Coordinates of C-alpha atoms in Angstrom, one line a residue:
M30 CA -2.9 -52.6 51.9
P31 CA -2.3 -55.2 54.7
F32 CA -4.9 -57.9 55.7
L33 CA -6.8 -57.4 58.8
S34 CA -7.0 -59.9 61.6
S35 CA -10.3 -61.3 62.5
G36 CA -10.6 -59.5 65.6
S37 CA -9.8 -56.1 64.0
A38 CA -12.5 -53.4 63.4
A39 CA -13.5 -52.7 59.9
P40 CA -12.0 -49.6 58.6
V41 CA -14.2 -46.5 58.0
F42 CA -14.0 -44.9 54.6
K43 CA -15.3 -41.3 54.3
A44 CA -16.3 -40.0 51.1
P45 CA -14.5 -36.9 49.9
K46 CA -16.4 -33.6 50.3
A47 CA -18.1 -32.3 47.3
R48 CA -16.5 -29.2 45.8
P49 CA -18.8 -26.2 45.9
A50 CA -20.5 -25.7 42.5
V51 CA -18.9 -23.0 40.5
P52 CA -21.6 -20.8 39.3
A53 CA -22.1 -21.2 35.6
R54 CA -21.3 -18.3 33.5
R55 CA -23.2 -17.0 30.3
A56 CA -21.8 -15.0 27.5
C57 CA -22.5 -11.3 28.2
A58 CA -22.0 -8.2 25.9
F59 CA -21.4 -4.7 27.5
V60 CA -23.1 -2.1 25.4
F61 CA -22.2 1.8 26.1
I62 CA -23.7 4.8 24.6
A63 CA -20.5 6.8 24.4
N64 CA -21.8 10.2 23.3
L65 CA -24.8 10.3 25.4
P66 CA -23.2 13.3 27.6
H67 CA -22.7 15.2 24.3
L68 CA -26.2 14.6 23.3
V69 CA -27.4 15.8 26.6
E70 CA -25.5 19.0 26.2
A71 CA -26.2 19.6 22.6
Y72 CA -30.0 18.5 22.4
G73 CA -31.2 18.4 26.0
L74 CA -31.8 15.6 28.4
D75 CA -35.2 14.6 27.1
F76 CA -33.8 13.9 23.8
A77 CA -30.9 12.0 25.2
I78 CA -33.2 9.8 27.2
S79 CA -35.1 9.2 23.9
V80 CA -31.9 8.1 22.4
S81 CA -31.4 5.7 25.3
C82 CA -34.8 4.2 25.0
E83 CA -34.4 3.7 21.1
V84 CA -31.1 1.9 21.6
K85 CA -32.7 -0.4 24.3
R86 CA -35.6 -0.8 21.9
R87 CA -33.4 -2.0 19.0
L88 CA -31.6 -4.3 21.4
C89 CA -34.7 -5.9 22.4
A90 CA -36.1 -6.3 18.9
S91 CA -33.0 -7.8 17.4
F92 CA -31.1 -9.6 20.2
L93 CA -33.2 -10.5 23.1
T94 CA -35.4 -13.5 23.9
S95 CA -36.6 -12.1 27.2
V96 CA -36.0 -8.5 28.5
Q97 CA -36.4 -9.6 32.2
A98 CA -33.9 -12.5 31.8
D99 CA -31.3 -11.1 29.2
L100 CA -30.9 -7.3 29.8
A101 CA -29.6 -5.3 32.6
C102 CA -29.4 -1.3 32.6
L103 CA -27.4 1.2 34.5
R104 CA -28.3 5.0 34.1
D105 CA -29.3 5.6 30.6
D106 CA -26.2 4.7 28.8
C107 CA -25.1 1.3 29.9
F108 CA -26.7 -2.2 29.2
L109 CA -25.6 -5.7 29.7
L110 CA -26.9 -8.2 27.1
W111 CA -26.6 -11.9 28.1
S112 CA -26.4 -14.5 25.4
N113 CA -29.6 -16.1 24.4
D114 CA -31.5 -17.9 21.7
A115 CA -31.5 -14.7 19.5
F116 CA -28.0 -13.5 20.3
A117 CA -24.5 -15.2 20.4
N118 CA -24.5 -18.6 22.3
S119 CA -24.8 -20.0 26.0
E120 CA -21.0 -20.4 26.3
P121 CA -18.8 -18.1 27.7
R122 CA -16.9 -16.0 25.1
P123 CA -13.1 -16.1 25.1
Q124 CA -11.2 -12.8 25.1
Q125 CA -11.2 -11.9 21.4
P126 CA -10.4 -8.7 19.7
A127 CA -13.0 -8.9 16.9
S128 CA -16.4 -10.6 17.2
A129 CA -18.7 -11.2 14.4
E130 CA -21.7 -11.1 16.8
L131 CA -20.6 -7.7 18.2
E132 CA -19.9 -6.4 14.8
M133 CA -23.5 -7.1 13.8
L134 CA -24.9 -5.6 17.1
L135 CA -23.0 -2.4 16.4
A136 CA -24.0 -2.0 12.9
I137 CA -27.8 -2.6 13.5
V138 CA -28.2 -0.9 16.7
G139 CA -25.9 2.2 15.9
G140 CA -25.9 2.2 12.2
E141 CA -29.2 4.3 11.5
P142 CA -30.3 7.7 12.8
I143 CA -32.4 8.2 15.9
H144 CA -35.4 10.4 15.5
A145 CA -37.2 12.0 18.4
L146 CA -38.8 15.3 19.6
G147 CA -38.3 16.7 16.0
M148 CA -34.5 16.1 16.3
T149 CA -32.2 13.5 14.8
A150 CA -28.9 12.2 15.8
M151 CA -26.4 9.2 15.7
A152 CA -25.6 7.0 18.8
Q153 CA -21.7 6.3 19.1
L154 CA -21.8 2.9 20.5
H155 CA -18.9 0.8 22.3
A156 CA -19.3 -2.9 22.9
D157 CA -17.3 -5.8 24.2
W158 CA -17.6 -9.2 25.9
I159 CA -17.3 -9.6 29.6
E160 CA -17.7 -12.7 31.8
M161 CA -20.8 -12.9 34.0
R162 CA -23.0 -15.1 35.9
P163 CA -26.5 -15.5 34.8
P164 CA -28.5 -12.3 35.7
E165 CA -30.9 -14.3 38.2
Q166 CA -27.6 -14.9 40.4
L167 CA -26.6 -11.2 40.5
G168 CA -27.5 -8.4 42.6
A169 CA -28.1 -4.9 41.5
S170 CA -24.9 -3.7 43.1
E171 CA -22.8 -6.3 41.4
I172 CA -24.4 -5.5 38.0
E173 CA -23.7 -1.8 38.7
L174 CA -20.0 -2.5 39.6
T175 CA -19.5 -4.6 36.6
L176 CA -20.9 -2.0 34.2
W177 CA -18.8 0.8 35.8
T178 CA -15.6 -1.3 35.5
A179 CA -16.3 -2.3 31.8
Q180 CA -17.0 1.0 30.1
P181 CA -14.3 2.5 28.2
F182 CA -12.0 5.3 29.4
P183 CA -12.9 8.5 27.4
D184 CA -10.2 9.5 24.8
S185 CA -10.3 13.0 26.0
Q186 CA -12.3 15.3 28.4
E187 CA -14.7 17.4 26.4
N188 CA -14.5 21.3 27.2
Y189 CA -17.9 22.7 26.4
T190 CA -16.9 26.0 25.2
D191 CA -18.9 28.9 23.7
G192 CA -20.3 27.7 20.4
W193 CA -19.7 24.1 21.1
R194 CA -23.3 23.2 20.9
Q195 CA -23.8 24.8 17.4
F196 CA -20.7 23.0 16.1
Y197 CA -21.6 19.7 17.5
R198 CA -25.2 19.9 15.9
A199 CA -23.8 21.1 12.7
D200 CA -21.4 18.1 12.5
M201 CA -24.2 15.8 13.6
D202 CA -26.4 17.0 10.9
V203 CA -23.8 16.0 8.3
A204 CA -23.3 12.6 10.0
V205 CA -27.2 12.0 9.7
R206 CA -27.2 13.0 6.1
V207 CA -24.4 10.4 5.5
S208 CA -26.3 7.8 7.2
E209 CA -29.5 8.6 5.2
A210 CA -27.5 8.4 2.1
L211 CA -26.0 5.0 2.9
Q212 CA -29.5 3.7 3.6
A213 CA -30.6 5.0 0.4
E214 CA -27.9 3.1 -1.4
R215 CA -26.3 6.4 -2.8
L216 CA -22.7 5.6 -2.1
D217 CA -20.4 4.5 -4.9
L218 CA -16.6 4.4 -5.6
A219 CA -14.6 6.4 -8.0
W220 CA -11.0 5.3 -8.8
R221 CA -7.7 7.3 -8.7
P222 CA -4.7 5.6 -10.2
V223 CA -1.1 5.7 -8.7
V224 CA 1.1 5.7 -12.0
D225 CA 4.7 5.5 -12.7
A226 CA 6.2 8.7 -12.9
Y227 CA 8.3 7.7 -16.1
A228 CA 5.6 5.4 -17.7
L229 CA 2.2 6.7 -17.1
E230 CA 0.6 3.7 -18.6
T231 CA 1.9 1.6 -15.7
T232 CA -0.4 1.5 -12.8
F233 CA 0.8 0.7 -9.4
Y234 CA -2.6 0.4 -7.8
R235 CA -6.0 2.3 -8.0
Q236 CA -7.3 4.1 -4.8
A237 CA -10.9 4.2 -4.0
H238 CA -12.6 7.5 -3.6
P239 CA -16.2 7.3 -1.9
R240 CA -18.7 9.7 -3.2
F241 CA -22.5 10.2 -2.9
A242 CA -24.7 10.7 -5.8
P243 CA -26.9 13.8 -5.2
R244 CA -30.6 13.6 -4.5
P245 CA -32.9 15.4 -6.9
G246 CA -33.2 18.9 -5.8
Q247 CA -30.0 19.0 -3.8
P248 CA -27.6 21.8 -5.0
A249 CA -24.6 19.5 -4.3
S250 CA -23.7 16.1 -3.4
L251 CA -21.9 15.3 0.0
A252 CA -18.1 15.5 -0.6
P253 CA -15.8 13.3 1.6
E254 CA -13.6 16.6 2.3
V255 CA -16.7 17.8 4.1
F256 CA -18.2 14.9 5.8
M257 CA -15.3 12.9 6.8
P258 CA -13.8 15.6 9.3
C259 CA -17.4 15.7 10.8
L260 CA -17.6 12.0 11.2
Q261 CA -14.0 12.0 12.8
R262 CA -14.9 14.8 15.4
L263 CA -18.0 12.8 16.5
G264 CA -16.1 9.6 16.8
L265 CA -18.5 8.0 14.0
V266 CA -15.9 7.7 11.2
R267 CA -15.4 4.0 11.9
V268 CA -18.9 3.1 10.7
F269 CA -18.2 4.7 7.4
D270 CA -14.6 3.4 7.0
R271 CA -15.8 -0.2 7.7
L272 CA -18.4 -0.1 4.9
A273 CA -15.8 1.6 2.4
V274 CA -13.4 -1.4 3.0
R275 CA -16.3 -3.9 2.4
L276 CA -17.0 -2.1 -1.0
V277 CA -13.3 -2.4 -2.0
L278 CA -13.3 -6.0 -1.1
D279 CA -16.2 -6.6 -3.3
A280 CA -14.4 -4.8 -6.1
L281 CA -11.4 -6.8 -5.6
R282 CA -13.5 -9.9 -6.1
R283 CA -14.9 -8.6 -9.4
Q284 CA -11.4 -7.7 -10.6
P285 CA -8.9 -10.5 -9.8
S286 CA -5.8 -9.1 -11.2
A287 CA -6.2 -5.5 -9.8
R288 CA -4.6 -3.9 -7.0
M289 CA -6.8 -1.4 -4.9
A290 CA -6.4 0.8 -1.9
V291 CA -8.8 2.1 0.5
S292 CA -8.3 4.9 3.0
V293 CA -9.2 4.8 6.7
F294 CA -8.7 7.3 9.5
A295 CA -6.2 6.6 12.3
Q296 CA -9.3 6.6 14.5
S297 CA -10.6 3.4 12.8
A298 CA -7.1 1.8 12.6
R299 CA -7.6 -0.5 15.8
I300 CA -8.4 -4.3 15.8
D301 CA -11.7 -4.6 17.4
H302 CA -15.3 -5.7 16.7
W303 CA -15.9 -3.4 13.8
W304 CA -13.5 -5.3 11.7
A305 CA -14.6 -8.9 12.4
S306 CA -16.0 -9.6 9.0
L307 CA -12.8 -7.8 7.4
L308 CA -10.4 -10.0 9.1
S309 CA -12.3 -13.1 8.4
A310 CA -12.5 -12.2 4.6
L311 CA -8.8 -11.5 4.4
Q312 CA -7.9 -14.8 6.3
S313 CA -10.1 -16.9 4.2
E314 CA -9.3 -15.2 0.9
P315 CA -5.7 -14.5 0.8
S316 CA -5.7 -13.4 -2.8
L317 CA -7.8 -10.4 -1.7
A318 CA -5.3 -9.4 1.1
A319 CA -2.4 -9.7 -1.3
R320 CA -3.9 -7.0 -3.5
L321 CA -5.3 -4.7 -0.8
I322 CA -3.6 -1.6 0.3
V323 CA -4.8 0.2 3.5
E324 CA -4.0 3.9 3.5
I325 CA -4.2 5.4 7.0
S326 CA -4.6 9.1 7.1
D327 CA -5.7 11.4 9.8
G328 CA -6.1 15.2 9.9
M329 CA -5.3 15.4 13.6
E330 CA -2.6 13.6 15.6
F331 CA -2.4 9.8 15.7
S332 CA -4.0 9.5 19.2
N333 CA -3.3 5.8 19.9
L334 CA -0.1 4.7 18.3
E335 CA -0.2 1.3 19.9
S336 CA -3.6 0.4 18.7
V337 CA -2.6 1.7 15.1
R338 CA 0.7 -0.4 15.2
D339 CA -1.3 -3.6 16.2
F340 CA -3.8 -2.9 13.4
C341 CA -1.0 -2.5 10.8
I342 CA 0.8 -5.6 12.1
R343 CA -2.3 -7.8 12.0
L344 CA -3.2 -6.6 8.3
R345 CA 0.4 -7.2 7.1
S346 CA 0.4 -10.6 8.7
L347 CA -2.7 -11.4 6.5
G348 CA -1.0 -10.3 3.4
C349 CA -2.0 -6.6 3.1
R350 CA 0.3 -3.6 2.3
I351 CA 0.1 -0.5 4.5
A352 CA 0.4 3.1 3.4
I353 CA 0.7 6.3 5.2
K354 CA -1.3 9.2 3.6
G355 CA -0.5 12.8 3.8
F356 CA 2.9 12.4 5.0
G357 CA 4.3 15.8 6.1
A358 CA 1.1 17.4 7.0
G359 CA 1.3 17.0 10.8
T360 CA 4.0 17.0 13.5
G361 CA 3.5 13.3 14.5
N362 CA 4.2 11.7 11.1
L363 CA 7.7 10.4 12.0
T364 CA 6.1 8.7 15.2
A365 CA 3.4 7.2 13.2
M366 CA 6.0 5.9 10.6
Q367 CA 7.7 4.2 13.3
A368 CA 4.6 2.7 14.6
C369 CA 3.2 1.6 11.2
R370 CA 6.3 0.5 9.4
P371 CA 4.4 1.3 6.1
D372 CA 5.2 -0.3 2.8
I373 CA 4.2 2.9 0.9
V374 CA 4.3 6.7 1.8
K375 CA 2.1 9.1 0.0
L376 CA 3.4 12.9 0.4
E377 CA 1.1 15.6 1.3
A378 CA -0.2 17.3 -2.0
A379 CA 1.0 20.7 -0.5
F380 CA 4.8 19.7 -1.3
L381 CA 4.0 19.5 -4.9
R382 CA 2.0 22.8 -5.0
R383 CA 4.9 24.7 -3.4
A384 CA 7.4 23.1 -5.7
R385 CA 5.3 24.3 -8.7
E386 CA 5.8 28.0 -7.3
S387 CA 9.4 28.2 -6.1
D388 CA 13.0 27.1 -6.2
F389 CA 12.8 26.5 -2.3
G390 CA 9.5 24.5 -2.8
R391 CA 11.4 22.2 -5.3
E392 CA 14.3 21.8 -2.7
C393 CA 11.7 20.8 -0.1
L394 CA 10.1 18.3 -2.4
R395 CA 13.4 16.8 -3.1
G396 CA 14.4 16.6 0.5
M397 CA 11.2 15.0 1.4
L398 CA 11.4 12.3 -1.4
A399 CA 14.9 11.4 -0.2
L400 CA 13.7 11.1 3.4
C401 CA 10.7 9.0 2.4
A402 CA 13.0 6.7 0.4
H403 CA 14.4 5.6 3.8
L404 CA 11.2 4.9 5.5
A405 CA 9.3 2.8 2.8
S406 CA 9.8 0.9 -0.3
H407 CA 7.5 3.1 -2.4
V408 CA 6.8 6.8 -2.3
V409 CA 4.0 8.5 -4.1
V410 CA 3.8 12.3 -4.9
D411 CA 0.2 13.5 -4.5
G412 CA -1.6 16.4 -5.9
V413 CA -0.7 16.3 -9.7
E414 CA -3.3 18.7 -11.0
R415 CA -1.8 19.7 -14.3
E416 CA 1.0 18.5 -16.9
E417 CA 3.5 20.8 -15.3
D418 CA 3.2 19.1 -12.0
M419 CA 4.3 15.8 -13.7
H420 CA 7.5 17.4 -14.9
V421 CA 8.1 19.1 -11.5
A422 CA 7.6 15.8 -9.6
S423 CA 9.9 13.8 -11.9
E424 CA 12.8 16.5 -11.9
A425 CA 12.5 16.0 -8.1
G426 CA 13.1 12.3 -8.2
A427 CA 9.4 11.1 -7.8
Q428 CA 8.8 7.4 -8.0
W429 CA 4.9 7.3 -8.5
L430 CA 2.3 10.0 -9.0
Q431 CA -1.3 10.4 -8.1
G432 CA -3.7 13.4 -8.7
Y433 CA -7.0 14.8 -10.4
Y434 CA -5.0 15.3 -13.6
L435 CA -4.3 11.5 -13.9
R436 CA -7.8 10.3 -13.1
D437 CA -9.8 10.8 -16.4
A438 CA -8.5 7.9 -18.1
E439 CA -9.3 5.6 -15.3
E440 CA -12.9 6.7 -14.5
A441 CA -14.2 3.9 -16.5
F442 CA -12.0 1.2 -14.9
L443 CA -14.6 -0.2 -12.7
P444 CA -18.4 0.2 -12.8
A445 CA -19.7 2.2 -9.8
S446 CA -19.9 0.1 -6.7
R447 CA -23.0 0.8 -4.9
T448 CA -23.6 0.0 -1.3
Q449 CA -26.4 -2.2 0.3
P450 CA -28.4 -1.0 3.3
L451 CA -26.2 -1.7 6.4
Q452 CA -28.3 -4.3 7.8
R453 CA -28.7 -6.3 4.7
S454 CA -25.1 -5.9 3.9
L455 CA -24.1 -8.0 7.0
A456 CA -25.7 -11.1 5.7

């Protein structure tokens, strides 16, 4: 800078203008009651409003410091929940596919049935993080716009046909019974082995089979073949699948040399907040991941192959193996195989039943085994119900076998794995 002469005026320095302050952001969770329109249609508006009020009450009881400062509502199915001393923290949340805080919220708020007006149902919840300014800095219109933007796009448009209401309520009654059985700690696991077709004493892995012990006075227990399709149709199967995986992880910890499998529906096979604790456990305990096989099954088509593919990629990156269960039962199986790239393919049991009955059935079984050998490293023939089935499968070229006939010797492999109440099991 040049020197100034004695007659020069002193320069004037202007301080830079202060930048406008950027409004501070607080972590904010979006909570959406996805099945509220269904509850209105099946049970009436008054009951649906009662469900909304109970969801809000559970949020307030477990996750709020101040209702006025931490919660905003739109209609009866949408809530914004800001971080506070009781929930999350005061820092904005990065975009993350699986959050332990939201897993806790979903399990506690949506894990138990809601009773009102002499009726009972389960709320199907969706939750995610969004970036928001503190509630005192927002107007009602901005909150409303944010909620509308954040809520998930429905998987399909429901068509309320004749008889829909009765079918929905029947499914919901089953779902409520399942939830009550979980709370009563009546879920345990049986184990079904996958064995070598030529050396039955050699076990590849053991598949967990969830079952409920019957209550005194009940004519029969809840069977997975009955309640799982009901949960799937209601969009509630993920709550159950998540708990089954947690039980299998506990069993793997007790048996450090065993390989075990757990079945999840394709509806559950997406990386999101329901799986936060699972992903954390597999990452911190690689010995568990190396011995866990996740079997993906679905009685309907795989509706979101991209989500299923990402789920499989993530689990495989942690060390798990992936299996496709019931291969050959649906029209979309080859597309699912391409998306999942499974390590194991388990044939639909009907192929073995047909092979038992006719030469054409045996040709079909041989053809399916040859096809599957090109799609995965291991192929399992399911549905072994009698000694004859083992010979039929072996002659067709089976590598591994599974079925009710092979389970008796394995019933005592592990003690029954009993569940804990949902809220306490999250600790």
